[in-house]
CSV table of C-alpha atoms in Angstrom, one decimal:
chain,number,residue,atom,x,y,z
A,1,GLN,CA,0.1,0.0,-0.2
A,2,SER,CA,1.0,3.7,-0.6
A,3,ALA,CA,1.7,5.7,2.4
A,4,LEU,CA,-0.7,8.4,3.5
A,5,THR,CA,0.1,11.5,2.4
A,6,GLN,CA,0.8,14.5,5.2
A,7,PRO,CA,2.9,17.7,4.7
A,8,ARG,CA,6.4,17.4,6.1
A,9,SER,CA,6.2,20.5,8.5
A,10,VAL,CA,3.9,22.7,10.2
A,11,SER,CA,4.6,25.8,12.2
A,12,GLY,CA,3.0,28.0,14.6
A,13,SER,CA,3.7,30.3,17.8
A,14,PRO,CA,2.6,29.7,21.2
A,15,GLY,CA,-1.2,30.0,21.6
A,16,GLN,CA,-2.1,29.6,17.8
A,17,SER,CA,-3.5,26.4,16.0
A,18,VAL,CA,-2.1,24.2,13.3
A,19,THR,CA,-3.6,21.5,11.5
A,20,ILE,CA,-2.2,18.6,10.0
A,21,SER,CA,-4.0,17.0,6.9
A,22,CYS,CA,-3.6,13.3,6.1
A,23,THR,CA,-4.4,12.3,2.6
A,24,GLY,CA,-5.3,8.7,1.7
A,25,THR,CA,-7.8,6.9,-0.8
A,26,SER,CA,-11.1,5.5,-1.0
A,27,ARG,CA,-9.7,2.3,0.1
A,28,ASP,CA,-8.2,3.4,3.4
A,29,ILE,CA,-9.4,6.9,5.2
A,30,GLY,CA,-12.5,6.8,2.8
A,31,SER,CA,-13.9,3.5,3.7
A,32,PHE,CA,-13.5,3.2,7.4
A,33,ASN,CA,-13.7,5.5,10.7
A,34,TYR,CA,-10.4,4.0,12.0
A,35,VAL,CA,-8.5,6.8,11.6
A,36,SER,CA,-5.8,7.4,14.3
A,37,TRP,CA,-2.7,9.9,15.3
A,38,TYR,CA,0.2,9.7,17.0
A,39,GLN,CA,3.0,11.8,18.9
A,40,GLN,CA,6.4,10.8,19.1
A,41,HIS,CA,9.1,12.8,20.3
A,42,PRO,CA,12.7,11.9,19.6
A,43,GLY,CA,13.9,8.6,20.4
A,44,LYS,CA,10.4,7.6,22.2
A,45,ALA,CA,7.5,5.4,21.1
A,46,PRO,CA,4.5,6.7,19.5
A,47,LYS,CA,1.8,7.8,21.4
A,48,VAL,CA,-1.7,8.0,20.6
A,49,VAL,CA,-2.9,11.1,20.5
A,50,ILE,CA,-6.6,10.9,18.4
A,51,TYR,CA,-8.4,7.3,17.9
A,52,ASP,CA,-11.7,6.5,15.8
A,53,VAL,CA,-11.1,9.9,13.7
A,54,ARG,CA,-12.0,12.1,16.4
A,55,LYS,CA,-11.7,10.5,20.0
A,56,ARG,CA,-9.4,11.4,22.6
A,57,PRO,CA,-7.9,8.7,25.0
A,58,SER,CA,-8.1,9.7,28.5
A,59,GLY,CA,-5.1,12.1,29.6
A,60,VAL,CA,-4.8,13.7,26.1
A,61,PRO,CA,-5.6,17.5,26.3
A,62,ASP,CA,-8.8,18.4,24.5
A,63,ARG,CA,-6.6,21.0,22.4
A,64,PHE,CA,-6.2,18.0,20.2
A,65,SER,CA,-8.9,17.3,17.9
A,66,GLY,CA,-9.5,15.0,15.0
A,67,SER,CA,-11.9,15.2,11.8
A,68,LYS,CA,-12.2,13.5,8.5
A,69,SER,CA,-13.7,14.5,5.2
A,70,GLY,CA,-13.8,11.8,2.1
A,71,ASN,CA,-10.2,10.3,1.9
A,72,THR,CA,-8.6,13.3,4.1
A,73,ALA,CA,-8.2,13.3,7.8
A,74,SER,CA,-6.8,16.2,9.8
A,75,LEU,CA,-5.3,16.9,13.3
A,76,THR,CA,-5.7,20.3,14.7
A,77,ILE,CA,-3.6,21.4,17.7
A,78,SER,CA,-5.5,24.5,19.1
A,79,GLY,CA,-3.9,26.5,21.9
A,80,LEU,CA,-0.3,25.3,20.8
A,81,GLN,CA,2.1,24.7,23.6
A,82,ALA,CA,6.0,24.2,23.8
A,83,GLU,CA,5.5,20.5,24.6
A,84,ASP,CA,3.7,20.0,21.6
A,85,GLU,CA,6.4,20.2,19.5
A,86,SER,CA,7.2,16.8,18.1
A,87,ASP,CA,6.6,14.3,15.0
A,88,TYR,CA,3.2,13.7,14.2
A,89,TYR,CA,1.8,10.5,12.1
A,90,CYS,CA,-1.7,9.5,10.8
A,91,CYS,CA,-2.5,6.0,10.6
A,92,ALA,CA,-5.7,4.3,8.8
A,93,TYR,CA,-7.1,0.6,8.8
A,94,ALA,CA,-6.4,-0.2,5.0
A,95,GLY,CA,-8.6,-3.4,4.9
A,96,GLY,CA,-7.3,-6.9,5.2
A,97,TYR,CA,-6.0,-6.7,8.6
A,98,THR,CA,-3.4,-4.0,7.3
A,99,TRP,CA,-2.6,-0.5,8.2
A,100,VAL,CA,-1.2,2.2,6.5
A,101,PHE,CA,0.8,5.3,8.1
A,102,GLY,CA,1.5,8.7,7.1
A,103,GLY,CA,4.9,10.1,6.5
A,104,GLY,CA,5.0,12.2,9.3
A,105,THR,CA,4.6,15.9,10.1
A,106,LYS,CA,7.2,18.0,12.2
A,107,VAL,CA,5.3,20.4,14.3
A,108,THR,CA,7.6,23.3,15.1
A,109,VAL,CA,6.6,25.8,18.1
A,110,LEU,CA,8.0,29.1,17.4
B,1,GLU,CA,-0.7,-1.2,32.9
B,2,VAL,CA,-0.1,-2.3,29.4
B,3,GLN,CA,3.5,-3.1,28.9
B,4,LEU,CA,5.1,-4.5,25.5
B,5,VAL,CA,8.9,-5.3,25.9
B,6,GLU,CA,10.7,-5.8,22.8
B,7,SER,CA,14.2,-7.6,22.7
B,8,GLY,CA,16.5,-9.5,20.3
B,9,GLY,CA,17.6,-6.5,18.0
B,10,GLY,CA,21.0,-6.3,16.9
B,11,VAL,CA,23.6,-6.2,14.0
B,12,VAL,CA,23.3,-8.9,11.5
B,13,GLN,CA,24.8,-9.1,8.2
B,14,PRO,CA,22.9,-9.1,4.8
B,15,GLY,CA,21.2,-12.4,4.3
B,16,GLY,CA,21.5,-13.2,7.7
B,17,SER,CA,18.4,-13.9,10.3
B,18,LEU,CA,17.4,-12.6,13.8
B,19,ARG,CA,14.2,-13.6,15.7
B,20,LEU,CA,12.7,-10.5,17.6
B,21,SER,CA,10.5,-10.9,21.0
B,22,CYS,CA,7.8,-8.8,22.4
B,23,ALA,CA,7.1,-10.1,26.1
B,24,ALA,CA,3.5,-8.4,26.6
B,25,SER,CA,1.8,-8.0,30.4
B,26,GLY,CA,-1.0,-5.7,32.2
B,27,PHE,CA,-3.4,-7.5,29.7
B,28,THR,CA,-5.3,-10.7,28.5
B,29,PHE,CA,-2.7,-11.2,25.5
B,30,ASN,CA,-4.6,-14.0,24.1
B,31,THR,CA,-7.4,-11.7,23.3
B,32,TYR,CA,-5.6,-9.0,21.3
B,33,TRP,CA,-4.5,-9.0,17.8
B,34,MET,CA,-0.9,-8.0,17.9
B,35,HIS,CA,1.5,-6.1,14.8
B,36,TRP,CA,4.8,-4.8,14.2
B,37,VAL,CA,5.5,-2.1,12.7
B,38,ARG,CA,9.2,-0.4,12.0
B,39,GLN,CA,10.6,2.8,11.5
B,40,ALA,CA,13.9,3.2,9.3
B,41,PRO,CA,16.3,5.7,11.0
B,42,GLY,CA,15.1,9.2,10.7
B,43,LYS,CA,12.3,8.2,8.4
B,44,GLY,CA,8.4,7.4,9.2
B,45,LEU,CA,6.3,4.5,10.5
B,46,VAL,CA,5.7,1.4,8.0
B,47,TRP,CA,3.2,-1.5,9.1
B,48,VAL,CA,5.2,-5.2,8.7
B,49,SER,CA,2.7,-7.8,10.0
B,50,ARG,CA,-0.6,-8.7,11.8
B,51,MET,CA,-1.0,-11.7,13.8
B,52,ASN,CA,-4.6,-12.4,14.9
B,53,SER,CA,-5.6,-13.5,19.0
B,54,ASP,CA,-5.2,-17.0,18.7
B,55,GLY,CA,-2.5,-17.2,16.2
B,56,THR,CA,-4.4,-18.9,13.2
B,57,ASN,CA,-4.4,-16.1,10.9
B,58,THR,CA,-1.2,-13.8,9.3
B,59,THR,CA,-0.7,-10.8,7.1
B,60,TYR,CA,2.4,-9.5,5.8
B,61,ALA,CA,3.5,-6.0,4.2
B,62,ASP,CA,4.3,-7.1,0.4
B,63,SER,CA,8.4,-6.0,1.3
B,64,VAL,CA,8.6,-8.5,4.2
B,65,LYS,CA,6.2,-11.5,2.8
B,66,GLY,CA,8.1,-14.7,2.3
B,67,ARG,CA,11.1,-13.2,4.5
B,68,PHE,CA,9.5,-12.6,7.8
B,69,THR,CA,7.2,-14.8,9.9
B,70,ILE,CA,5.3,-13.6,12.9
B,71,SER,CA,4.4,-15.9,15.7
B,72,ARG,CA,2.9,-15.9,19.1
B,73,ASP,CA,3.2,-17.9,22.4
B,74,ASN,CA,0.0,-17.1,24.3
B,75,ALA,CA,1.0,-19.2,26.9
B,76,LYS,CA,4.1,-17.0,27.7
B,77,ASN,CA,2.5,-13.9,26.5
B,78,THR,CA,5.0,-13.3,23.9
B,79,LEU,CA,4.9,-12.1,20.3
B,80,TYR,CA,7.9,-12.9,17.9
B,81,LEU,CA,9.2,-11.8,14.4
B,82,GLN,CA,11.4,-14.3,12.6
B,83,MET,CA,13.4,-12.2,10.0
B,84,THR,CA,15.4,-14.2,7.4
B,85,SER,CA,17.3,-13.2,4.1
B,86,LEU,CA,17.6,-9.7,5.7
B,87,ARG,CA,18.6,-6.5,3.7
B,88,ALA,CA,20.0,-3.2,4.3
B,89,GLU,CA,16.8,-1.8,3.9
B,90,ASP,CA,15.2,-4.0,6.9
B,91,THR,CA,17.5,-1.4,9.0
B,92,ALA,CA,14.8,0.1,11.6
B,93,VAL,CA,13.5,-0.3,15.0
B,94,TYR,CA,11.0,-2.4,15.1
B,95,TYR,CA,7.9,-1.8,17.8
B,96,CYS,CA,5.3,-4.6,18.9
B,97,VAL,CA,2.2,-2.8,18.9
B,98,ARG,CA,-1.4,-3.9,20.4
B,99,ASP,CA,-4.4,-3.8,18.2
B,100,VAL,CA,-7.5,-2.3,19.4
B,101,LYS,CA,-10.5,-1.8,17.0
B,102,TYR,CA,-8.2,-2.1,13.9
B,103,GLN,CA,-5.8,0.7,15.3
B,104,PRO,CA,-2.7,0.8,17.3
B,105,GLU,CA,-3.0,1.4,20.5
B,106,SER,CA,-0.2,0.3,22.7
B,107,TRP,CA,3.5,0.6,21.7
B,108,GLY,CA,6.5,-1.1,23.0
B,109,GLN,CA,9.8,0.7,23.3
B,110,GLY,CA,11.3,-0.5,20.1
B,111,THR,CA,14.7,-2.8,19.4
B,112,LEU,CA,16.9,-1.7,16.7
B,113,VAL,CA,17.9,-3.9,13.7
B,114,ILE,CA,21.0,-3.0,11.8
B,115,VAL,CA,21.7,-5.1,8.5
B,116,SER,CA,25.3,-4.2,7.8
B,117,SER,CA,28.3,-6.2,6.3
């Protein structure tokens, strides 16, 4: 499967909002509401921040939100904070018990 | 608390073999599908393989099909990845991942595999 498409980087000042897009196809994002997002700090394992397109695990701040339209999912971080600076990956169920990930987006807090 | 602890990584020559292990604890291992996901140095996450809860069904990425074998021992709460015919492009951190409703939910800390002569 081809990787989902994410922007290489996005940036924002503290307190601003940033949105990361994740574009797939009708066979993955467009077919299932099993889209999740992961935050990964350098040298660490990924940590889920959004699952089921828009649900937040307990402990994840409500400034993280997710959405989906057609074949594109999005992660929005509102009220950007210094600790949000990290790499973010989207993931979608691609059918056949397989996953497909995005290439990753580096979020920089200016 | 869910814990996934990978081991078995190391340096191996091209064409060689390696077996990774993932020790699971803090949950009922035999009721969850499990996956392996890898990340080459400085690159993104790539799905590798999946096994269902009772070990009767497997799925592989095309890039590893025929070379890698996923397995599990539910009595030992352990997931495995047997890797053969290793190539330089298999160099990566390999993560063991718990599947909850078709999505990655819990990740191990990863184990580094380096394929180099």
